[in-house]
CSV table of C-alpha atoms and ligand atoms in Angstrom, one decimal:
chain,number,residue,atom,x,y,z
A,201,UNK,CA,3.8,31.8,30.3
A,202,UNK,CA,3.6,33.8,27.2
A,203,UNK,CA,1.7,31.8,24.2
A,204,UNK,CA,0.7,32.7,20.4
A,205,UNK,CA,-1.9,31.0,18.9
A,206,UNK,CA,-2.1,31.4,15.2
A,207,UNK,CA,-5.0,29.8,13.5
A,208,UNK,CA,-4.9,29.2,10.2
A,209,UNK,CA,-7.6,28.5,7.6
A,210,UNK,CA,-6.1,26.7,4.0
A,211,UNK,CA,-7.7,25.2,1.3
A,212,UNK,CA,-6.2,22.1,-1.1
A,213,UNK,CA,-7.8,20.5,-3.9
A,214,UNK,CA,-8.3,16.6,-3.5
A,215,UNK,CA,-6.6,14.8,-6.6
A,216,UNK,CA,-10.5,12.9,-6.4
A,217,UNK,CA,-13.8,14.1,-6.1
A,218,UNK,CA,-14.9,12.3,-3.1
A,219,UNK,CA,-18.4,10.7,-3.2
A,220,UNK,CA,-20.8,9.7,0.3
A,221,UNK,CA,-24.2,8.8,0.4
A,222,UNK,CA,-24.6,12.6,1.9
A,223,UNK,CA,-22.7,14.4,-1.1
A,224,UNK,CA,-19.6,15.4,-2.9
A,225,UNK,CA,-16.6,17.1,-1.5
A,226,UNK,CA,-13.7,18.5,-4.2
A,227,UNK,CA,-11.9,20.3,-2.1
A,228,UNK,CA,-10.5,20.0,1.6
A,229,UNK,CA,-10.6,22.6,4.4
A,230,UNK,CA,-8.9,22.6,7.4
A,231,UNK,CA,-8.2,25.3,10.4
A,232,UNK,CA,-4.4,24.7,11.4
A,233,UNK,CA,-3.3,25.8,14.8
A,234,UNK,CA,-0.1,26.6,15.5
A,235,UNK,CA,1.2,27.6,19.5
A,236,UNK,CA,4.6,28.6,19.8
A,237,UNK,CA,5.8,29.6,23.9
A,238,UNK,CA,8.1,32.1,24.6
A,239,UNK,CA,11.0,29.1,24.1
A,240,UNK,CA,10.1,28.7,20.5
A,241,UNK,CA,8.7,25.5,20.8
A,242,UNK,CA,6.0,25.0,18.8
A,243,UNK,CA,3.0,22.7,18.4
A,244,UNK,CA,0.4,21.8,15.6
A,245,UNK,CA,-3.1,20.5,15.7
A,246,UNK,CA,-5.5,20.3,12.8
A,247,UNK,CA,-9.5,21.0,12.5
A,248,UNK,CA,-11.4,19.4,10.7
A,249,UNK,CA,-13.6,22.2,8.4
A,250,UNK,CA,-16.4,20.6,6.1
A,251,UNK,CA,-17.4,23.1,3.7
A,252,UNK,CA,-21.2,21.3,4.2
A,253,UNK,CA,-22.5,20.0,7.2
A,254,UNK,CA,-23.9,16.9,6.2
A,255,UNK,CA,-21.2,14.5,7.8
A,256,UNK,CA,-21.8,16.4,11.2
A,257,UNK,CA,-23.6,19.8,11.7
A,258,UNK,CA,-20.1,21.5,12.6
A,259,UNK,CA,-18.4,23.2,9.4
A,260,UNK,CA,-15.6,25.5,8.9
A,261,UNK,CA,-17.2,28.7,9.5
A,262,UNK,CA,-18.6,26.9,12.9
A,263,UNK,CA,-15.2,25.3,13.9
A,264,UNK,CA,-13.8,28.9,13.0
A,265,UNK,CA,-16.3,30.9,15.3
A,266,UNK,CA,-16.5,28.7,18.5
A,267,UNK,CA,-12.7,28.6,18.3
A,268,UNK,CA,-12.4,32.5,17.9
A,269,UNK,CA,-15.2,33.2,20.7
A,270,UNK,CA,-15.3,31.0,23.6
A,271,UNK,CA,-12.4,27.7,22.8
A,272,UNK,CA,-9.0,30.1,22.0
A,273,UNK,CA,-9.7,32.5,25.2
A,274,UNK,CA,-10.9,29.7,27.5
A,275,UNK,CA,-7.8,27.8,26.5
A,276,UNK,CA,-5.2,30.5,26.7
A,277,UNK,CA,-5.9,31.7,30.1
A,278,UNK,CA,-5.2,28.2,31.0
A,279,UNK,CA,-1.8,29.0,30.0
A,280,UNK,CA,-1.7,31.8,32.9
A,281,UNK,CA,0.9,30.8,35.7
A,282,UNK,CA,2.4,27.2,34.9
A,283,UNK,CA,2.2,24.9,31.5
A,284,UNK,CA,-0.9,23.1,31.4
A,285,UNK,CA,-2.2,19.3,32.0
A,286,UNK,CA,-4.5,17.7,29.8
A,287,UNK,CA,-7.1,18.0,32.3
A,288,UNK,CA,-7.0,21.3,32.5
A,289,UNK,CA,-7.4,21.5,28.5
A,290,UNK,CA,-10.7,20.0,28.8
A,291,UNK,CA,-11.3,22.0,31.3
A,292,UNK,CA,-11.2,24.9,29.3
A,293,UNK,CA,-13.8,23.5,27.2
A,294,UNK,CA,-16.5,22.0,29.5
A,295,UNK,CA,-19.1,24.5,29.1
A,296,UNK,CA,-19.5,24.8,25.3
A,297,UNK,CA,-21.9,21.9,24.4
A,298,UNK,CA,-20.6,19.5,21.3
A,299,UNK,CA,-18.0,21.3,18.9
A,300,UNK,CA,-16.1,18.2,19.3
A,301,UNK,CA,-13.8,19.3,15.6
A,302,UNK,CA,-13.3,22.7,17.0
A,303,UNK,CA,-11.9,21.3,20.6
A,304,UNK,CA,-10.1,18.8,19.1
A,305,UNK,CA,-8.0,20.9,16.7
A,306,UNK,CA,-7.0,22.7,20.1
A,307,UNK,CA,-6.5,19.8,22.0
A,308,UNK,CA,-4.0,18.6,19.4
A,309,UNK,CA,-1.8,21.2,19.1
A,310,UNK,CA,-1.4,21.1,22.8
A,311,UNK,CA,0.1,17.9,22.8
A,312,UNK,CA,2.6,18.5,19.9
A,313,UNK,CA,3.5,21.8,22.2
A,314,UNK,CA,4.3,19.4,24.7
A,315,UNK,CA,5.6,16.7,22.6
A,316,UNK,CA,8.1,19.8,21.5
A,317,UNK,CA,8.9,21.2,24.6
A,318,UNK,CA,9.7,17.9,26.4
A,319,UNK,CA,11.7,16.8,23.1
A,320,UNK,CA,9.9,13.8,22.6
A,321,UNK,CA,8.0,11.9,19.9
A,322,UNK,CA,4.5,12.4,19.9
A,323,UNK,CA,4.4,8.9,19.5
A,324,UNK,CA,5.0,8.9,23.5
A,325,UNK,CA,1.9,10.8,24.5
A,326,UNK,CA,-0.3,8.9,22.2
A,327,UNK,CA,0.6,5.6,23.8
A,328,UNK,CA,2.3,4.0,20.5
A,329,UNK,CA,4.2,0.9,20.4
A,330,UNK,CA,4.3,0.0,16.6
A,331,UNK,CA,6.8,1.3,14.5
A,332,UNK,CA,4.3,0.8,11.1
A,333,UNK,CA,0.7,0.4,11.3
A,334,UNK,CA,-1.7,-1.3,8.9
A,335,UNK,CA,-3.7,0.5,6.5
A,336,UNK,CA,-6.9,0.9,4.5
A,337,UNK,CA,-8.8,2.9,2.0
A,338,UNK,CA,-11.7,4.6,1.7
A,339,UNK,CA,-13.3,4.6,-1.7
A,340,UNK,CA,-15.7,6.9,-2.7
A,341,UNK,CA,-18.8,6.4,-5.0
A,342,UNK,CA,-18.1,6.0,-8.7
A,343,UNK,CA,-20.0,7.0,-11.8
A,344,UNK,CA,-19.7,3.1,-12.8
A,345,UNK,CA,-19.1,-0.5,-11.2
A,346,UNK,CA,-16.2,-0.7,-13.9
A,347,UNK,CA,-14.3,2.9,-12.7
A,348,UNK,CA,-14.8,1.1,-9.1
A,349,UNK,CA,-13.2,-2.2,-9.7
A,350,UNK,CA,-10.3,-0.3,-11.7
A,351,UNK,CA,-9.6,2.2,-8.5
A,352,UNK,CA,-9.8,-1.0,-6.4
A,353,UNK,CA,-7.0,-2.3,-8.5
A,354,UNK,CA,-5.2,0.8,-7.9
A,355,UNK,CA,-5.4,0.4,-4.4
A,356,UNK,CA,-4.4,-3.0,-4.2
A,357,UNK,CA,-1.7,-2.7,-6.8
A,358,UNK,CA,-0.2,-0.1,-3.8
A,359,UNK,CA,-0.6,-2.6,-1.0
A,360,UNK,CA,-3.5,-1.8,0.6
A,361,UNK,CA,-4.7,-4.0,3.3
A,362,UNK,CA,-8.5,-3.3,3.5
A,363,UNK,CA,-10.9,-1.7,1.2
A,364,UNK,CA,-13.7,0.6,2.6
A,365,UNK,CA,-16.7,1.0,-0.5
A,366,UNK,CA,-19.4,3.6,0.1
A,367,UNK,CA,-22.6,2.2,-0.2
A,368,UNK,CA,-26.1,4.0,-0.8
A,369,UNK,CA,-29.6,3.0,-1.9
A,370,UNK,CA,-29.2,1.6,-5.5
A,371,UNK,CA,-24.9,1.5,-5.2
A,372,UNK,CA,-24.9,-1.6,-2.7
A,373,UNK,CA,-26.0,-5.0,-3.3
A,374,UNK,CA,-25.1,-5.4,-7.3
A,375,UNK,CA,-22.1,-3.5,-6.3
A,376,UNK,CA,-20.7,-5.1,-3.8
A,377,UNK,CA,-21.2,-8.5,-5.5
A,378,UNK,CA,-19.0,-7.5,-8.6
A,379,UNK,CA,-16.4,-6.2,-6.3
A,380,UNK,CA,-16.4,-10.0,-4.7
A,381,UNK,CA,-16.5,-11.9,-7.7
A,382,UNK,CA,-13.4,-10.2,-9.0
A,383,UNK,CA,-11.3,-10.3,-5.4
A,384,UNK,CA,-12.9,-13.1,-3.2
A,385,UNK,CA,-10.6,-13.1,-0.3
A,386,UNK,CA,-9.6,-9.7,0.2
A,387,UNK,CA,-10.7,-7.5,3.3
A,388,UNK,CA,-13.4,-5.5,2.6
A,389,UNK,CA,-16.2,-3.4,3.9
A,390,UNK,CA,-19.1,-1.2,3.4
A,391,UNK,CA,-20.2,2.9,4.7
A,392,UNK,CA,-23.5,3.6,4.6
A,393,UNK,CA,-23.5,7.2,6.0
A,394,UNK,CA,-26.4,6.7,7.2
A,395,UNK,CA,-28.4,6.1,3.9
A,396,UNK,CA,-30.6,3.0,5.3
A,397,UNK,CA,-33.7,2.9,7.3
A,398,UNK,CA,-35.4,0.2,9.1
A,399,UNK,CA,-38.0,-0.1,6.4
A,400,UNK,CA,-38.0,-3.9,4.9
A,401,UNK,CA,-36.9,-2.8,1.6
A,402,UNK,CA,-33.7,-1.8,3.7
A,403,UNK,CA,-33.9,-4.2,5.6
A,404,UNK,CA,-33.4,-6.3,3.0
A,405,UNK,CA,-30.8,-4.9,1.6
A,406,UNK,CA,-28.9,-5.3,4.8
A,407,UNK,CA,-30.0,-9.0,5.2
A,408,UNK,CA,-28.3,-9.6,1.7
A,409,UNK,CA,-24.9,-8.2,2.5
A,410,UNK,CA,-24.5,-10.8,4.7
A,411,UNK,CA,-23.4,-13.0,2.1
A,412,UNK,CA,-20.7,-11.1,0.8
A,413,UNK,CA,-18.2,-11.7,3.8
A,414,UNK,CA,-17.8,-8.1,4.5
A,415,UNK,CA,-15.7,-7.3,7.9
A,416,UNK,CA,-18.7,-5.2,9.0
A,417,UNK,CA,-21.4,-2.4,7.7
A,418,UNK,CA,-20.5,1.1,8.8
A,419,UNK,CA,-23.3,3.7,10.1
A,420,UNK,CA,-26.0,2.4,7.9
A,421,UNK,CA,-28.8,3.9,9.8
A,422,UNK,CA,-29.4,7.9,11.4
A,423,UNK,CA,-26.6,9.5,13.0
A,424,UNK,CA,-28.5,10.0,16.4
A,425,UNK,CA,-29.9,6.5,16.8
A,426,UNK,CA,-28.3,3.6,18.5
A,427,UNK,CA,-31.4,1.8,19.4
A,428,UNK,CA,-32.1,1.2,15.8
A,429,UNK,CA,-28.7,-0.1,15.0
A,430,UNK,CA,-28.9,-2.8,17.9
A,431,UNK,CA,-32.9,-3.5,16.5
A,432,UNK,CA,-30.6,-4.1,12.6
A,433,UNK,CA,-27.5,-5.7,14.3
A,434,UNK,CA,-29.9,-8.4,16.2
A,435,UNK,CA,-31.4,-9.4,12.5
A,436,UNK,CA,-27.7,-9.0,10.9
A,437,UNK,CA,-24.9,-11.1,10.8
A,438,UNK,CA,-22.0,-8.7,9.8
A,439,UNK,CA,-20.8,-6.8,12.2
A,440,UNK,CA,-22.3,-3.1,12.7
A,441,UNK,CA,-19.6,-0.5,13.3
A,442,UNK,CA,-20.7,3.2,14.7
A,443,UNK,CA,-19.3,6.2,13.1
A,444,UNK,CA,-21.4,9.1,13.3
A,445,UNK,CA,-23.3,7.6,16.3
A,446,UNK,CA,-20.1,7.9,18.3
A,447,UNK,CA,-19.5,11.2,20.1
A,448,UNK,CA,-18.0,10.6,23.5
A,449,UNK,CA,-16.6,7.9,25.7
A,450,UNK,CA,-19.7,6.7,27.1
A,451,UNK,CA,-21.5,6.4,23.9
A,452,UNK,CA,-19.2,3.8,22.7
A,453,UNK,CA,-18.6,1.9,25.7
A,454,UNK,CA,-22.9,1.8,25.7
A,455,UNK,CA,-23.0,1.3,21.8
A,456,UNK,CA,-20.8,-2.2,22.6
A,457,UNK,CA,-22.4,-2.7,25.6
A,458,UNK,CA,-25.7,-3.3,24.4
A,459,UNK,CA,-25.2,-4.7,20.8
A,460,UNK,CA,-25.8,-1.5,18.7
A,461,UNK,CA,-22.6,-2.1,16.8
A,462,UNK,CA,-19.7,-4.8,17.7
A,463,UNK,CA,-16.8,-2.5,16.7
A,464,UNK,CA,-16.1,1.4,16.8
A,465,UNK,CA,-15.1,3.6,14.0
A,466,UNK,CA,-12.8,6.3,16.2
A,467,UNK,CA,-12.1,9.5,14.9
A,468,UNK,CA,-10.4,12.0,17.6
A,469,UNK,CA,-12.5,14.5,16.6
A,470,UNK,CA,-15.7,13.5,16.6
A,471,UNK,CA,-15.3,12.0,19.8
A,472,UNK,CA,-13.4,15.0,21.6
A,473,UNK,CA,-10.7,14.8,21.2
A,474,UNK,CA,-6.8,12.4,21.1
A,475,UNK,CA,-7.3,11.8,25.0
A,476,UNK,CA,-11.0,10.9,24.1
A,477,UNK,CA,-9.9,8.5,21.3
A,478,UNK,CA,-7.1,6.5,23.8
A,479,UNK,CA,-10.1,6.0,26.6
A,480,UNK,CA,-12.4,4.8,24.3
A,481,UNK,CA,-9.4,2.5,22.9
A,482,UNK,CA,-8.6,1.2,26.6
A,483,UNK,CA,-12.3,0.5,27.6
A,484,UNK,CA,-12.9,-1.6,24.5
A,485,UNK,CA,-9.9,-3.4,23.8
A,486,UNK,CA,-8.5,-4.8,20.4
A,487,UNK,CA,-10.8,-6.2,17.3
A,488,UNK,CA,-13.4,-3.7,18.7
A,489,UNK,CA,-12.1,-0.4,17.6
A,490,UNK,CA,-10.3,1.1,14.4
A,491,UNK,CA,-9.0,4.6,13.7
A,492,UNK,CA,-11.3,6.3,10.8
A,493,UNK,CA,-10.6,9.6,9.0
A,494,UNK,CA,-11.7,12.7,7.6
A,495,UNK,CA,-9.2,13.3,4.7
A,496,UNK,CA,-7.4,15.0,6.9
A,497,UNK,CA,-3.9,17.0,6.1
A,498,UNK,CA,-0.7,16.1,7.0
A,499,UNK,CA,-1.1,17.5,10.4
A,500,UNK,CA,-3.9,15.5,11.6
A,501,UNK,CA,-2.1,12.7,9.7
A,502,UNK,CA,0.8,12.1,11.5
A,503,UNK,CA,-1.9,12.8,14.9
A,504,UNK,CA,-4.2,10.1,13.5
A,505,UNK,CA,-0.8,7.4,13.0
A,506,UNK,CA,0.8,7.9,16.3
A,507,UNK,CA,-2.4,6.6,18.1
A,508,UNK,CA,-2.9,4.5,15.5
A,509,UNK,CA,0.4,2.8,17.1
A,510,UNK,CA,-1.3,1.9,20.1
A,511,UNK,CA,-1.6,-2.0,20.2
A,512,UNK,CA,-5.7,-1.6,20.3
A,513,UNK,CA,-5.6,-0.7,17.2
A,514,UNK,CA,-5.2,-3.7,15.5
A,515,UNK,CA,-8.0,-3.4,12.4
A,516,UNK,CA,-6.6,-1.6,9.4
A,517,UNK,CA,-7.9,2.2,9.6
A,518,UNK,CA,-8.7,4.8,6.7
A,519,UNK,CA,-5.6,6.4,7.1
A,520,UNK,CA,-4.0,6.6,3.4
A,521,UNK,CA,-0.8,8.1,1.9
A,522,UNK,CA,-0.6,11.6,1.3
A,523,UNK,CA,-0.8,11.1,-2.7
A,524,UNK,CA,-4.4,9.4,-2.0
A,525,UNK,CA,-5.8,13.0,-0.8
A,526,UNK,CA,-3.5,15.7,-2.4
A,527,UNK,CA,-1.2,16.7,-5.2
A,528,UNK,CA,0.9,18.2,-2.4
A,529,UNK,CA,0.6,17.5,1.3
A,530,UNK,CA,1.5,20.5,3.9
A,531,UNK,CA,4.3,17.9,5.7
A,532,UNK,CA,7.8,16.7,4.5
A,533,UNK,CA,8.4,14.3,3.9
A,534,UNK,CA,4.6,13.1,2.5
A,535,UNK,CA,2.9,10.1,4.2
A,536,UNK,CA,3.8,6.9,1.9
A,537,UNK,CA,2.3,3.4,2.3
A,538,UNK,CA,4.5,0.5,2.0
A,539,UNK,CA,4.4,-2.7,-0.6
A,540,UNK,CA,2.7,-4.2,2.2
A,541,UNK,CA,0.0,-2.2,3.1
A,542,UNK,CA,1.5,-0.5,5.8
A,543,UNK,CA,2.6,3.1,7.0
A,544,UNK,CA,6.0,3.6,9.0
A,545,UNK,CA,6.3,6.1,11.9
A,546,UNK,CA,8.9,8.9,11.8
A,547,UNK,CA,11.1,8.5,14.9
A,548,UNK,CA,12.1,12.0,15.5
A,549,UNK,CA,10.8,14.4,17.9
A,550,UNK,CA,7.5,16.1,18.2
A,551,UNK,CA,5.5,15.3,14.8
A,552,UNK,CA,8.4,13.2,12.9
A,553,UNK,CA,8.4,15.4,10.1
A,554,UNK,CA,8.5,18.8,8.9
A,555,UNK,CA,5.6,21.2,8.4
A,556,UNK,CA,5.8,22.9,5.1
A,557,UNK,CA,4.8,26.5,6.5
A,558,UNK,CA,5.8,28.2,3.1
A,559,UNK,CA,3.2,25.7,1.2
A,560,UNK,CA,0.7,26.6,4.3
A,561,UNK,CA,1.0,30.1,3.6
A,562,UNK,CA,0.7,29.6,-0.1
A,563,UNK,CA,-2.8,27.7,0.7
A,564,UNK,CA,-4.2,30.0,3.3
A,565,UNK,CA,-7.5,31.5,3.1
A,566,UNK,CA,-8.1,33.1,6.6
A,567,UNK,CA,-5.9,33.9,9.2
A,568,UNK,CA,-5.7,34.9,12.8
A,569,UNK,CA,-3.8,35.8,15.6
A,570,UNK,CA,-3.9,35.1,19.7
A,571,UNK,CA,-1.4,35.7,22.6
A,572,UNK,CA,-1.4,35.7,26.1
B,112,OSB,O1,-17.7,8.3,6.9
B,112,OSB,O2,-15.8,7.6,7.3
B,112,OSB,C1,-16.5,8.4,6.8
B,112,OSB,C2,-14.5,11.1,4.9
B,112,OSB,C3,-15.2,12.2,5.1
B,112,OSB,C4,-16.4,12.1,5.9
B,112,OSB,C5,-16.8,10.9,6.4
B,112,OSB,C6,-16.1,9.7,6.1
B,112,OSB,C7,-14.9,9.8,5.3
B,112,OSB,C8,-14.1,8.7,5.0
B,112,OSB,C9,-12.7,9.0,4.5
B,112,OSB,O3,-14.5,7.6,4.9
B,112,OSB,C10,-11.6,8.4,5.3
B,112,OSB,C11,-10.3,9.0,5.0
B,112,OSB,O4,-9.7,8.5,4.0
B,112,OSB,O5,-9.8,9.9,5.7
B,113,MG,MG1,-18.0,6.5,8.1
């Protein structure tokens, strides 16, 4: 079979600086793949492309190169006789170590090929059974408690269910009190990015959230160690979830498994891939895994809501509306969250919606072509 691979490198402002214990980002990357067979059916994935590697070591040059050299020629040649199986996709990428954004931008657009070519939702590979999903935010930090509250209030105003605050050494305690005392009973929660330690003074800090009924601290300690979080999560009462811990099936089935965290952030591509993310979803059940985010684009949007339709995924994720990232998403129509605090799946086939190539092209800083 004849395939084109066109990987494409854009750039879009976010309409908010976005603040984490580990920096500031003002503007998103992302490497779009786009396969097209010699039918014209065509399929989309994105990659996720920090600028800095300080959420994970890969960034967009890395995700770039290891696509370029060793992912796209692995994965074409799987292409060779027949169309491929998702086993064989992985195949393709068994011998290069980690990567997991670079694979999974792959991995995605294979399945929107397929979802394409078989005229079918993706919706239908991902396993979903919802027709709207519930939904969350994920607030940055703020220059003041006051700014916080008042994008809060924002949120809320929209409908959102759940409200994810970053935390970090000297934005946590104080702050998460004020954000109580003004809304007592809705769902929140707190990111650490791994800003905490198991020193006492942390510990502390930890010990003292527990009052605050938060639904559970994400990632507060280093993003290699589990043992540490199950040391904080047996002197804890909220509930630890793992984010940057998490990077393969195993790890979170362990990271449950022995009390290092009682619920899983997922993100496909940290964890390999959309395959990767269902597993993971199926070993731990409901109330133990939600779907978390990376300001993705529309692409990995509409990727990240169709498995958010499984029925696992019953805890509100960090996947927003489009107007919470970007002036202008790359998909039509835009990703919009109901007065309740959900998002509604397209029905149609493949992705639901259209991609806005013209509005890709305009954004596009890099570009490159494959075929087989
Ligand atoms: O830790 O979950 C995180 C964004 C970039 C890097 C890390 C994280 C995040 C988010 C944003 O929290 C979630 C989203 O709105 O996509
Ligand atoms: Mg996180």
């Amino acid at each position: 079979m004849n395939i084109k691979l066109e990987q494409q490198m854009i750039k879009l402002p976010l309409v908010h600086p976005f603040e984490t214990s580990f920096g500031i980002q003002k503007d998103k990357y992302a490497v779009i793949i786009k396969l097209t067979d010699d039918e014209g059916n065509v399929g989309w994935g994105e990659t996720i492309a920090d600028e800095y590697p300080g959420y994970s070591y890969e960034t967009k040059e890395t995700v770039w190169l290891i696509q370029r050299d060793f992912l796209i020629p692995q994965f074409l040649t799987k292409f060779d006789h027949d169309f491929p199986e998702i086993a064989d996709v992985y195949s393709a990428f068994q011998h290069v170590r980690g990567h997991n954004f670079a694979k999974t931008g792959l991995e995605a657009a294979y399945w929107s090929l397929r979802a394409d070519r078989e005229r079918k939702s993706l919706g239908q590979y991902y396993g979903s059974t919802k027709n709207e999903i519930p939904t969350g935010v994920s607030i940055g930090i703020q220059e003041s408690i006051k700014e916080l509250i008042s994008r809060i209030e924002f949120f809320v105003d929209q409908g959102y269910k759940r409200i994810k605050m970053k935390i970090k050494p000297g934005w946590d305690i104080t702050v998460v009190k004020e954000v109580r005392d003004v809304y007592p009973d809705i769902p929140i929660m707190v990111d650490a990015n791994s800003a905490y330690s198991l020193k006492d003074k942390d510990k502390t800090i930890m010990r003292s959230l527990d009052r605050f009924d938060l639904m559970m601290i994400e990632q507060p300690l280093a993003f290699d160690d589990m043992l540490d979080h199950k040391l904080l999560q047996s002197e804890i009462e909220t509930p630890i979830c793992l984010d940057e811990s998490i990077h393969s099936v195993n790890h979170a089935i362990q990271a449950i498994n022995y009390d290092c965290a009682r619920i899983i952030n997922i993100k496909p591509a940290r964890v390999g891939g959309y395959s990767k993310a269902i597993e993971i979803a199926e070993n731990l059940g409901s109330g133990k895994v939600w779907l978390g985010g990376m300001l993705e684009t529309g692409i990995g949007r509409m990727h990240n809501l169709f498995v958010q339709a499984r029925d696992e995924y019953s805890i509100p994720g960090d996947t927003s509306g489009s107007n919470r990232y970007f002036e202008r998403d790359i998909i039509n129509p835009q990703v919009t969250v109901n007065k309740n605090g959900t998002i509604s799946l397209p029905k149609g086939k493949n992705l639901g919606v259209e991609v806005d190539e013209e509005f890709i092209k305009q954004k596009q800083t890099r570009y490159a072509e494959y075929r087989r």
